[in-house]
Coordinates of C-alpha atoms in Angstrom, one line a residue:
M1 CA 22.4 -48.7 5.1
T2 CA 21.8 -45.0 4.5
Q3 CA 19.7 -43.8 1.5
Q4 CA 20.3 -40.2 0.3
Y5 CA 17.7 -38.0 -1.4
D6 CA 17.2 -34.4 -2.4
V7 CA 13.9 -34.2 -0.4
A8 CA 12.5 -36.4 2.4
I9 CA 9.0 -36.0 3.5
V10 CA 7.5 -37.2 6.8
G11 CA 3.8 -37.9 6.4
A12 CA 2.0 -39.1 3.3
G13 CA -1.3 -37.1 3.6
P14 CA -2.3 -34.4 1.0
G15 CA 0.4 -32.0 2.1
G16 CA 3.1 -34.7 2.1
Y17 CA 2.2 -36.5 -1.2
S18 CA 1.6 -33.2 -3.1
T19 CA 5.1 -32.1 -2.0
A20 CA 6.5 -35.4 -3.2
L21 CA 4.7 -35.4 -6.6
R22 CA 5.7 -31.8 -7.4
A23 CA 9.3 -32.3 -6.2
A24 CA 9.7 -35.4 -8.4
E25 CA 8.2 -33.6 -11.3
L26 CA 10.8 -31.0 -10.9
G27 CA 13.6 -33.6 -11.1
M28 CA 14.4 -34.1 -7.5
S29 CA 14.9 -37.5 -5.8
V30 CA 12.2 -38.0 -3.2
A31 CA 11.5 -40.2 -0.2
L32 CA 8.0 -40.2 1.3
I33 CA 7.8 -41.7 4.8
E34 CA 4.5 -42.9 6.3
R35 CA 3.9 -44.6 9.7
E36 CA 0.6 -46.1 8.6
G37 CA 0.3 -49.0 6.2
T38 CA -1.1 -46.9 3.4
V39 CA -0.5 -43.5 1.8
G40 CA -3.2 -40.7 1.8
G41 CA -3.1 -39.7 5.5
T42 CA -6.3 -38.9 7.5
C43 CA -8.1 -37.5 4.5
L44 CA -8.1 -40.6 2.3
N45 CA -8.1 -43.2 5.0
R46 CA -10.1 -41.8 8.0
G47 CA -11.6 -38.5 7.0
C48 CA -12.7 -36.9 3.7
I49 CA -13.1 -40.0 1.5
P50 CA -14.8 -42.5 3.9
S51 CA -17.1 -39.8 5.4
K52 CA -18.2 -38.6 2.0
A53 CA -18.8 -42.1 0.9
L54 CA -21.2 -42.6 3.8
I55 CA -22.8 -39.2 3.2
T56 CA -23.4 -40.0 -0.5
A57 CA -25.1 -43.2 0.6
M58 CA -27.3 -41.4 3.1
H59 CA -28.3 -38.8 0.5
A60 CA -29.8 -41.6 -1.5
M61 CA -31.7 -42.8 1.6
D62 CA -32.9 -39.3 2.4
A63 CA -34.0 -38.7 -1.1
A64 CA -36.1 -41.9 -1.1
R65 CA -37.7 -41.0 2.2
H66 CA -38.9 -37.6 0.8
A67 CA -39.7 -38.8 -2.7
D68 CA -43.5 -38.6 -2.1
V69 CA -43.2 -34.8 -2.2
F70 CA -42.5 -35.1 -6.0
G71 CA -45.2 -37.8 -6.5
V72 CA -42.7 -40.6 -6.5
R73 CA -43.6 -43.7 -4.5
A74 CA -40.5 -45.0 -2.8
S75 CA -39.6 -46.6 0.5
V76 CA -36.6 -47.6 2.6
S77 CA -36.6 -51.0 4.1
G78 CA -33.3 -50.6 6.0
I79 CA -29.6 -50.4 5.7
D80 CA -27.4 -53.4 4.6
Y81 CA -24.4 -52.5 6.8
N82 CA -22.2 -55.1 5.3
R83 CA -22.7 -53.6 1.8
L84 CA -22.3 -50.1 3.1
R85 CA -19.1 -51.1 4.8
E86 CA -17.8 -52.6 1.5
Y87 CA -18.8 -49.4 -0.4
R88 CA -16.9 -47.2 2.1
L89 CA -13.8 -49.4 2.2
G90 CA -13.9 -49.7 -1.6
A91 CA -13.9 -46.0 -2.1
V92 CA -10.9 -45.7 0.2
A93 CA -9.0 -48.6 -1.4
T94 CA -9.6 -47.2 -4.9
M95 CA -8.2 -43.8 -3.9
T96 CA -5.2 -45.1 -2.0
K97 CA -4.3 -47.6 -4.6
G98 CA -4.4 -45.0 -7.3
L99 CA -2.2 -42.7 -5.3
S100 CA 0.3 -45.5 -4.6
E101 CA 0.5 -46.2 -8.3
L102 CA 1.0 -42.5 -9.1
L103 CA 3.8 -42.3 -6.6
A104 CA 5.5 -45.3 -8.1
Q105 CA 5.2 -43.9 -11.6
R106 CA 7.0 -40.7 -10.4
K107 CA 9.8 -42.9 -9.0
I108 CA 9.1 -41.7 -5.4
D109 CA 10.4 -44.1 -2.7
V110 CA 7.7 -44.7 -0.1
L111 CA 9.0 -46.0 3.2
Y112 CA 6.7 -47.2 5.9
G113 CA 7.7 -46.8 9.5
E114 CA 7.9 -44.4 12.5
A115 CA 10.2 -41.5 11.6
E116 CA 12.3 -39.3 13.8
L117 CA 14.7 -36.5 12.9
A118 CA 18.2 -37.2 14.2
D119 CA 19.4 -33.8 12.8
T120 CA 18.3 -31.4 10.1
H121 CA 19.4 -33.7 7.3
T122 CA 18.9 -37.2 8.9
I123 CA 15.8 -39.2 9.5
R124 CA 15.8 -42.5 11.4
I125 CA 12.9 -44.8 10.4
L126 CA 11.8 -47.6 12.7
I127 CA 10.3 -50.3 10.5
T128 CA 8.2 -53.2 11.8
D129 CA 8.1 -56.2 9.5
P130 CA 4.8 -58.0 10.1
A131 CA 6.0 -60.9 7.9
D132 CA 8.8 -61.6 10.3
D133 CA 7.0 -61.8 13.7
G134 CA 7.0 -58.1 14.1
T135 CA 10.8 -57.8 13.9
Q136 CA 11.9 -54.2 13.9
H137 CA 14.9 -52.6 12.2
V138 CA 16.1 -49.0 11.6
T139 CA 16.6 -47.4 8.2
T140 CA 18.4 -44.1 7.9
V141 CA 17.6 -41.5 5.3
T142 CA 19.5 -38.3 4.6
A143 CA 18.2 -35.4 2.5
E144 CA 19.2 -31.8 1.7
H145 CA 15.6 -30.7 2.6
I146 CA 13.2 -32.3 5.0
V147 CA 9.5 -31.5 4.9
L148 CA 7.3 -32.2 7.9
A149 CA 3.7 -33.2 7.2
T150 CA 2.8 -35.2 10.3
G151 CA -0.9 -34.1 10.4
G152 CA -3.2 -34.0 13.4
R153 CA -5.4 -36.1 15.7
P154 CA -8.8 -35.7 17.2
R155 CA -8.9 -33.5 20.3
T156 CA -10.4 -34.9 23.5
L157 CA -12.9 -33.2 25.7
P158 CA -11.2 -31.6 28.7
G159 CA -10.6 -34.4 31.3
E160 CA -12.5 -36.9 29.2
P161 CA -10.3 -39.3 27.2
F162 CA -11.8 -41.3 24.4
R163 CA -13.2 -44.5 25.8
D164 CA -16.1 -47.0 25.5
A165 CA -19.0 -45.0 24.0
L166 CA -17.2 -41.7 24.0
I167 CA -15.6 -41.8 20.5
D168 CA -13.7 -39.8 18.0
S169 CA -14.4 -39.3 14.3
T170 CA -12.2 -42.3 13.3
R171 CA -14.2 -44.7 15.4
A172 CA -17.5 -43.1 14.3
L173 CA -16.6 -44.0 10.7
E174 CA -15.8 -47.6 11.7
L175 CA -19.0 -48.3 13.6
D176 CA -20.6 -51.6 12.5
E177 CA -24.0 -49.9 12.6
F178 CA -25.3 -46.4 13.0
P179 CA -26.4 -45.5 16.5
S180 CA -30.1 -45.2 17.4
R181 CA -29.3 -42.2 19.7
A182 CA -26.2 -40.0 19.4
V183 CA -24.9 -37.0 21.1
I184 CA -22.4 -34.9 19.2
V185 CA -20.3 -32.3 21.0
G186 CA -19.0 -29.6 18.6
A187 CA -20.1 -27.1 16.1
G188 CA -17.5 -27.4 13.3
A189 CA -17.5 -29.3 10.0
I190 CA -17.0 -32.8 11.5
A191 CA -19.7 -32.4 14.1
V192 CA -22.2 -31.0 11.6
E193 CA -21.5 -33.6 8.9
F194 CA -22.0 -36.4 11.4
A195 CA -25.2 -34.8 12.6
S196 CA -26.5 -34.7 9.1
L197 CA -25.3 -38.2 8.3
W198 CA -26.8 -39.9 11.3
N199 CA -30.0 -37.8 11.1
A200 CA -30.5 -38.9 7.5
A201 CA -30.1 -42.6 8.6
G202 CA -32.9 -42.1 11.1
C203 CA -30.8 -41.6 14.2
E204 CA -32.0 -39.4 17.1
V205 CA -29.2 -36.7 17.1
T206 CA -28.5 -34.2 19.8
L207 CA -25.9 -31.6 18.9
I208 CA -24.3 -29.7 21.9
I209 CA -22.6 -26.4 20.9
R210 CA -20.8 -23.7 22.9
K211 CA -22.3 -20.7 21.1
G212 CA -25.6 -19.8 19.6
R213 CA -25.1 -21.4 16.1
V214 CA -23.0 -24.0 14.4
L215 CA -19.9 -22.8 12.4
S216 CA -19.6 -19.9 14.8
G217 CA -16.3 -18.8 13.1
W218 CA -18.0 -18.4 9.8
D219 CA -20.2 -15.7 8.4
K220 CA -23.1 -15.2 10.9
R221 CA -25.9 -15.6 8.3
T222 CA -24.4 -18.9 7.1
G223 CA -24.2 -20.4 10.6
M224 CA -27.7 -19.3 11.6
T225 CA -29.2 -20.7 8.4
L226 CA -27.5 -24.0 8.7
T227 CA -28.5 -24.2 12.4
R228 CA -32.1 -23.6 11.4
E229 CA -32.0 -26.2 8.7
L230 CA -30.5 -28.8 11.0
K231 CA -33.3 -28.2 13.5
R232 CA -35.9 -28.4 10.7
R233 CA -34.6 -31.8 9.8
G234 CA -35.0 -33.1 13.3
V235 CA -31.6 -32.5 14.9
T236 CA -31.9 -31.3 18.5
V237 CA -29.5 -28.4 18.9
I238 CA -28.5 -27.4 22.5
A239 CA -26.9 -24.0 22.1
N240 CA -24.8 -21.9 24.5
A241 CA -23.9 -25.1 26.4
S242 CA -20.8 -26.4 28.2
V243 CA -20.2 -30.1 28.8
T244 CA -19.3 -30.8 32.4
G245 CA -18.8 -34.5 32.2
V246 CA -19.4 -37.8 30.3
D247 CA -20.3 -41.0 32.1
T248 CA -19.7 -44.1 30.0
G249 CA -20.1 -47.9 30.2
I250 CA -19.0 -50.6 27.9
K251 CA -22.6 -51.9 27.3
T252 CA -24.8 -49.0 28.6
G253 CA -23.9 -46.2 26.2
A254 CA -23.1 -42.8 27.7
T255 CA -24.6 -39.9 29.6
V256 CA -23.5 -36.4 28.8
R257 CA -23.8 -33.7 31.5
Y258 CA -23.9 -30.1 30.5
T259 CA -25.0 -26.6 31.6
Q260 CA -26.5 -23.8 29.6
A261 CA -25.8 -20.1 30.3
G262 CA -24.8 -20.8 33.9
G263 CA -28.0 -22.8 34.6
E264 CA -28.4 -26.0 36.4
E265 CA -26.6 -29.1 35.2
T266 CA -28.7 -31.3 32.8
D267 CA -28.0 -34.6 31.2
V268 CA -28.8 -36.5 28.0
E269 CA -28.3 -40.2 27.3
A270 CA -27.1 -41.8 24.0
D271 CA -25.7 -44.9 22.6
V272 CA -22.6 -43.1 21.5
V273 CA -21.1 -39.6 22.2
L274 CA -18.9 -38.2 19.4
A275 CA -16.5 -35.5 20.6
A276 CA -15.7 -33.3 17.6
I277 CA -14.2 -30.2 19.0
G278 CA -11.2 -29.9 16.8
R279 CA -7.9 -31.5 16.1
D280 CA -4.4 -31.2 17.7
P281 CA -1.2 -31.2 15.6
N282 CA 1.2 -34.2 15.8
T283 CA 4.2 -32.1 16.9
D284 CA 4.8 -33.5 20.4
A285 CA 7.4 -36.1 19.6
P286 CA 10.7 -35.4 21.6
W287 CA 12.7 -34.7 18.5
F288 CA 10.8 -31.5 17.7
D289 CA 12.2 -30.0 21.0
A290 CA 15.6 -31.6 20.4
L291 CA 16.0 -29.8 17.1
G292 CA 14.6 -26.6 18.4
I293 CA 11.7 -26.3 16.0
A294 CA 9.7 -23.3 17.1
R295 CA 6.0 -23.9 17.9
D296 CA 3.2 -21.7 19.3
T297 CA 1.1 -22.4 22.3
H298 CA -1.2 -24.7 20.3
G299 CA 1.7 -26.9 19.1
L300 CA 1.6 -25.4 15.6
L301 CA 5.0 -24.9 13.9
A302 CA 6.1 -21.4 13.2
V303 CA 6.6 -21.1 9.4
D304 CA 7.2 -18.3 7.0
E305 CA 5.0 -17.7 4.0
L306 CA 6.7 -20.4 1.9
G307 CA 6.7 -23.1 4.7
R308 CA 10.2 -22.7 6.2
T309 CA 10.4 -23.6 9.9
S310 CA 12.7 -21.9 12.3
V311 CA 15.4 -24.6 11.5
P312 CA 17.2 -24.1 8.1
G313 CA 16.5 -27.0 5.7
V314 CA 13.3 -28.1 7.6
W315 CA 9.9 -27.2 6.1
A316 CA 6.3 -27.9 7.2
V317 CA 2.9 -28.2 5.5
G318 CA -0.6 -29.0 6.4
D319 CA -2.4 -29.2 9.8
I320 CA 0.8 -28.7 11.8
T321 CA 1.0 -25.1 10.5
P322 CA -1.2 -22.1 11.4
G323 CA -4.1 -21.6 9.1
H324 CA -7.0 -23.6 7.7
A325 CA -6.7 -27.3 8.6
L326 CA -8.0 -28.5 5.3
A327 CA -6.8 -31.1 2.8
H328 CA -6.9 -28.8 -0.2
R329 CA -5.0 -26.1 1.6
A330 CA -2.3 -28.7 2.6
F331 CA -2.2 -29.9 -1.0
A332 CA -1.5 -26.3 -2.3
Q333 CA 1.1 -25.8 0.4
G334 CA 2.9 -28.9 -0.7
I335 CA 3.2 -27.6 -4.3
T336 CA 4.5 -24.2 -3.0
V337 CA 7.1 -25.9 -0.7
A338 CA 8.4 -28.1 -3.5
E339 CA 8.7 -25.2 -5.9
A340 CA 10.4 -23.1 -3.3
I341 CA 13.0 -25.9 -2.6
A342 CA 13.6 -26.0 -6.4
G343 CA 14.2 -22.2 -6.4
L344 CA 11.2 -21.3 -8.5
E345 CA 10.0 -18.4 -6.2
P346 CA 6.3 -19.5 -6.1
R347 CA 3.5 -17.4 -4.7
P348 CA 2.6 -18.2 -1.1
V349 CA -0.7 -19.8 -0.4
D350 CA -3.3 -17.1 0.3
E351 CA -5.3 -18.1 3.3
A352 CA -8.1 -15.7 2.2
T353 CA -8.7 -17.8 -0.9
V354 CA -8.9 -21.2 0.8
P355 CA -12.5 -22.4 0.6
G356 CA -14.2 -24.1 3.6
I357 CA -16.9 -26.7 3.0
V358 CA -19.3 -28.7 5.2
F359 CA -21.0 -31.6 3.5
S360 CA -24.1 -31.3 5.6
S361 CA -27.7 -31.3 4.4
P362 CA -27.9 -28.7 2.9
E363 CA -24.2 -28.1 2.3
A364 CA -22.4 -25.0 3.5
A365 CA -19.4 -23.3 1.9
T366 CA -17.3 -20.2 2.4
V367 CA -14.4 -18.4 0.9
G368 CA -12.8 -15.0 1.6
L369 CA -13.7 -12.5 4.3
T370 CA -16.8 -12.1 6.3
E371 CA -18.3 -8.6 6.6
E372 CA -16.9 -8.2 10.1
Q373 CA -13.4 -9.3 9.0
A374 CA -13.4 -6.9 6.0
K375 CA -14.6 -4.0 8.1
E376 CA -11.7 -4.5 10.5
R377 CA -9.1 -4.1 7.7
D378 CA -7.5 -0.7 7.2
D379 CA -6.7 -1.5 3.6
L380 CA -10.4 -1.9 2.6
L381 CA -13.0 0.8 2.1
N382 CA -16.8 0.9 1.8
V383 CA -17.3 -2.7 2.8
K384 CA -20.8 -4.1 2.4
Q385 CA -22.6 -7.4 2.5
T386 CA -25.3 -8.3 0.0
A387 CA -27.8 -11.1 0.8
Y388 CA -29.7 -12.9 -1.9
P389 CA -33.1 -14.6 -1.1
M390 CA -32.4 -18.1 -2.2
L391 CA -36.0 -19.2 -2.6
G392 CA -36.1 -16.8 -5.6
N393 CA -34.2 -19.4 -7.5
A394 CA -36.2 -22.1 -9.2
R395 CA -33.9 -25.0 -8.4
M396 CA -33.8 -24.0 -4.7
M397 CA -37.6 -23.9 -4.6
M398 CA -37.8 -27.3 -6.2
S399 CA -35.3 -28.8 -3.7
G400 CA -37.5 -28.0 -0.8
T401 CA -34.4 -26.8 1.1
G402 CA -33.7 -23.5 2.8
G403 CA -30.5 -21.7 2.2
S404 CA -28.6 -18.4 2.2
M405 CA -26.2 -16.6 0.0
A406 CA -24.1 -13.5 0.9
V407 CA -21.5 -11.6 -1.1
V408 CA -19.1 -9.3 0.7
S409 CA -17.6 -6.6 -1.4
G410 CA -15.5 -3.5 -0.9
E411 CA -12.8 -1.2 -2.4
R412 CA -9.1 -1.6 -1.9
A413 CA -7.5 1.5 -0.4
D414 CA -4.9 1.5 -3.2
R415 CA -7.6 1.4 -5.8
P416 CA -10.6 3.4 -4.5
G417 CA -13.8 3.5 -6.5
V418 CA -13.5 -0.1 -7.8
P419 CA -15.4 -2.6 -5.6
V420 CA -14.1 -6.1 -5.7
V421 CA -15.5 -9.4 -4.5
L422 CA -14.0 -10.1 -1.0
G423 CA -16.0 -13.1 0.2
V424 CA -18.9 -15.4 -0.6
H425 CA -20.8 -17.5 1.9
I426 CA -23.4 -20.1 0.9
V427 CA -25.8 -22.6 2.3
A428 CA -27.5 -24.6 -0.5
P429 CA -27.5 -28.0 -2.2
G430 CA -24.3 -28.2 -4.2
A431 CA -22.6 -25.4 -2.2
S432 CA -19.4 -27.4 -2.4
D433 CA -19.3 -27.0 -6.1
L434 CA -20.7 -23.4 -6.2
I435 CA -17.8 -22.2 -4.0
A436 CA -15.2 -23.0 -6.7
E437 CA -16.4 -20.1 -8.9
A438 CA -16.5 -17.8 -5.9
Q439 CA -12.9 -18.8 -5.0
Q440 CA -11.8 -17.7 -8.4
L441 CA -13.5 -14.3 -8.0
V442 CA -12.0 -13.8 -4.6
G443 CA -8.6 -15.1 -5.5
A444 CA -8.3 -12.9 -8.6
R445 CA -9.7 -9.9 -6.7
T446 CA -12.2 -9.5 -9.5
P447 CA -14.0 -6.2 -9.8
L448 CA -17.6 -6.6 -8.7
A449 CA -18.9 -5.1 -12.0
E450 CA -17.0 -7.7 -14.0
A451 CA -18.0 -10.6 -11.8
A452 CA -21.7 -9.5 -12.2
R453 CA -21.5 -9.7 -16.0
L454 CA -20.6 -13.4 -15.9
I455 CA -23.4 -15.6 -17.4
H456 CA -24.8 -18.5 -15.5
P457 CA -26.8 -21.3 -17.1
H458 CA -30.5 -21.5 -16.5
P459 CA -32.1 -23.1 -14.5
T460 CA -29.3 -23.9 -12.1
F461 CA -28.2 -23.4 -8.5
S462 CA -25.3 -21.4 -9.9
E463 CA -27.7 -18.6 -10.8
T464 CA -28.0 -17.8 -7.1
L465 CA -24.4 -16.5 -7.2
G466 CA -25.0 -14.6 -10.5
E467 CA -28.1 -12.9 -9.0
A468 CA -26.3 -12.1 -5.8
L469 CA -23.4 -10.5 -7.7
L470 CA -25.9 -8.4 -9.8
K471 CA -27.6 -7.3 -6.6
A472 CA -24.3 -6.4 -5.0
D473 CA -23.4 -4.4 -8.1
G474 CA -26.7 -2.4 -7.8
R475 CA -28.4 -4.1 -10.7
P476 CA -30.8 -6.6 -9.1
L477 CA -33.2 -8.4 -11.6
H478 CA -35.3 -10.9 -9.6
T479 CA -34.8 -9.2 -6.2
R480 CA -35.2 -5.8 -4.7

């Protein structure tokens, strides 16, 4: 039996389900196809939500450990891993159940099974029925428009497949207990978050990074500050290093071999090794080639600014498209694609206004251009970066945490003489929330003088952004 829809979406992560919700809201019939047993994709099931649940729990543990600084007597007797597991799974279940109910309310048909495109309007879905001894059958769906949201998977170290104690982020979240010793290979958000998480739990953490600082693709000051703070909290950072091999055993943990700056090979032992060097797009199924969907050398689909692939009628969103591999960016793409399909002529997602966040201790957040990126642009003039000394803020001082704040400003060539906010880069407690205001300023191309007039409540962490904007506008109050 063939079911017919206006829009069929392959993948029920943030990009897929946002497309489905907006398309249904616009009056289209929608099928959402997911190969896993639940909706929500990596973010809700194996990424954002479970990892932040664990990080929230470890923040409580870390706060108790350092409470004596404030004159509060507190102690940590240990971790009840069964309760922690229940808390993590409960957070995931609450989010996925709520999403399932919302999809049902919008009358979106959710079909579970492995999908493949037979042609540009036809999807075959292989469905396995666990209630019938694993019996499989094929359902066919046709649609005027097909949206691909197949997501990504953890990337392996070169020549080192995941095995035994060499694990990916999914297995790291599912560990029965936190390791006593861990080596993490990588310098991005996932690597840094797990370094902070395990460190707060009392784990001996070694972080091996290829360059001189974590978050090497971010603003330099941000990466250097966060690297310093990780070291200050007890994380061993081995910089400018290349992993040459990993030896694993089922019961004996693992040994990581590496070299630094062309030196001799060195090794470090651990209970587990987390490889967190990025993710690869799920675009290697044979039907991508059969349909002639264009991809780049990294497997990312070639799309226009509204999400159209090289094949008419087929669209793509999320981690399989070039750009920031972030859940909130995929969510915004899904809305754009749904509105484009409906003929509403939406604005494309602006990559320069997509915030990046790392839920480390302290947090790091970024949006817009770095100083180097802005200076490379021909359409920007008189670019400058303004740094604000974070310990001049009362709440920062009370937190006992170091941090950094930088505002990048400059003039648009078509509007000289009016500096605008081009980028903001933060390391601080609550940076994940502070960046929302910065995103609004960058996205709206707010003139610097207007941004600096905004009032921030006192005493708050948000005042750091207000003070940084005043300084960038040449009107510093508490700084030189």
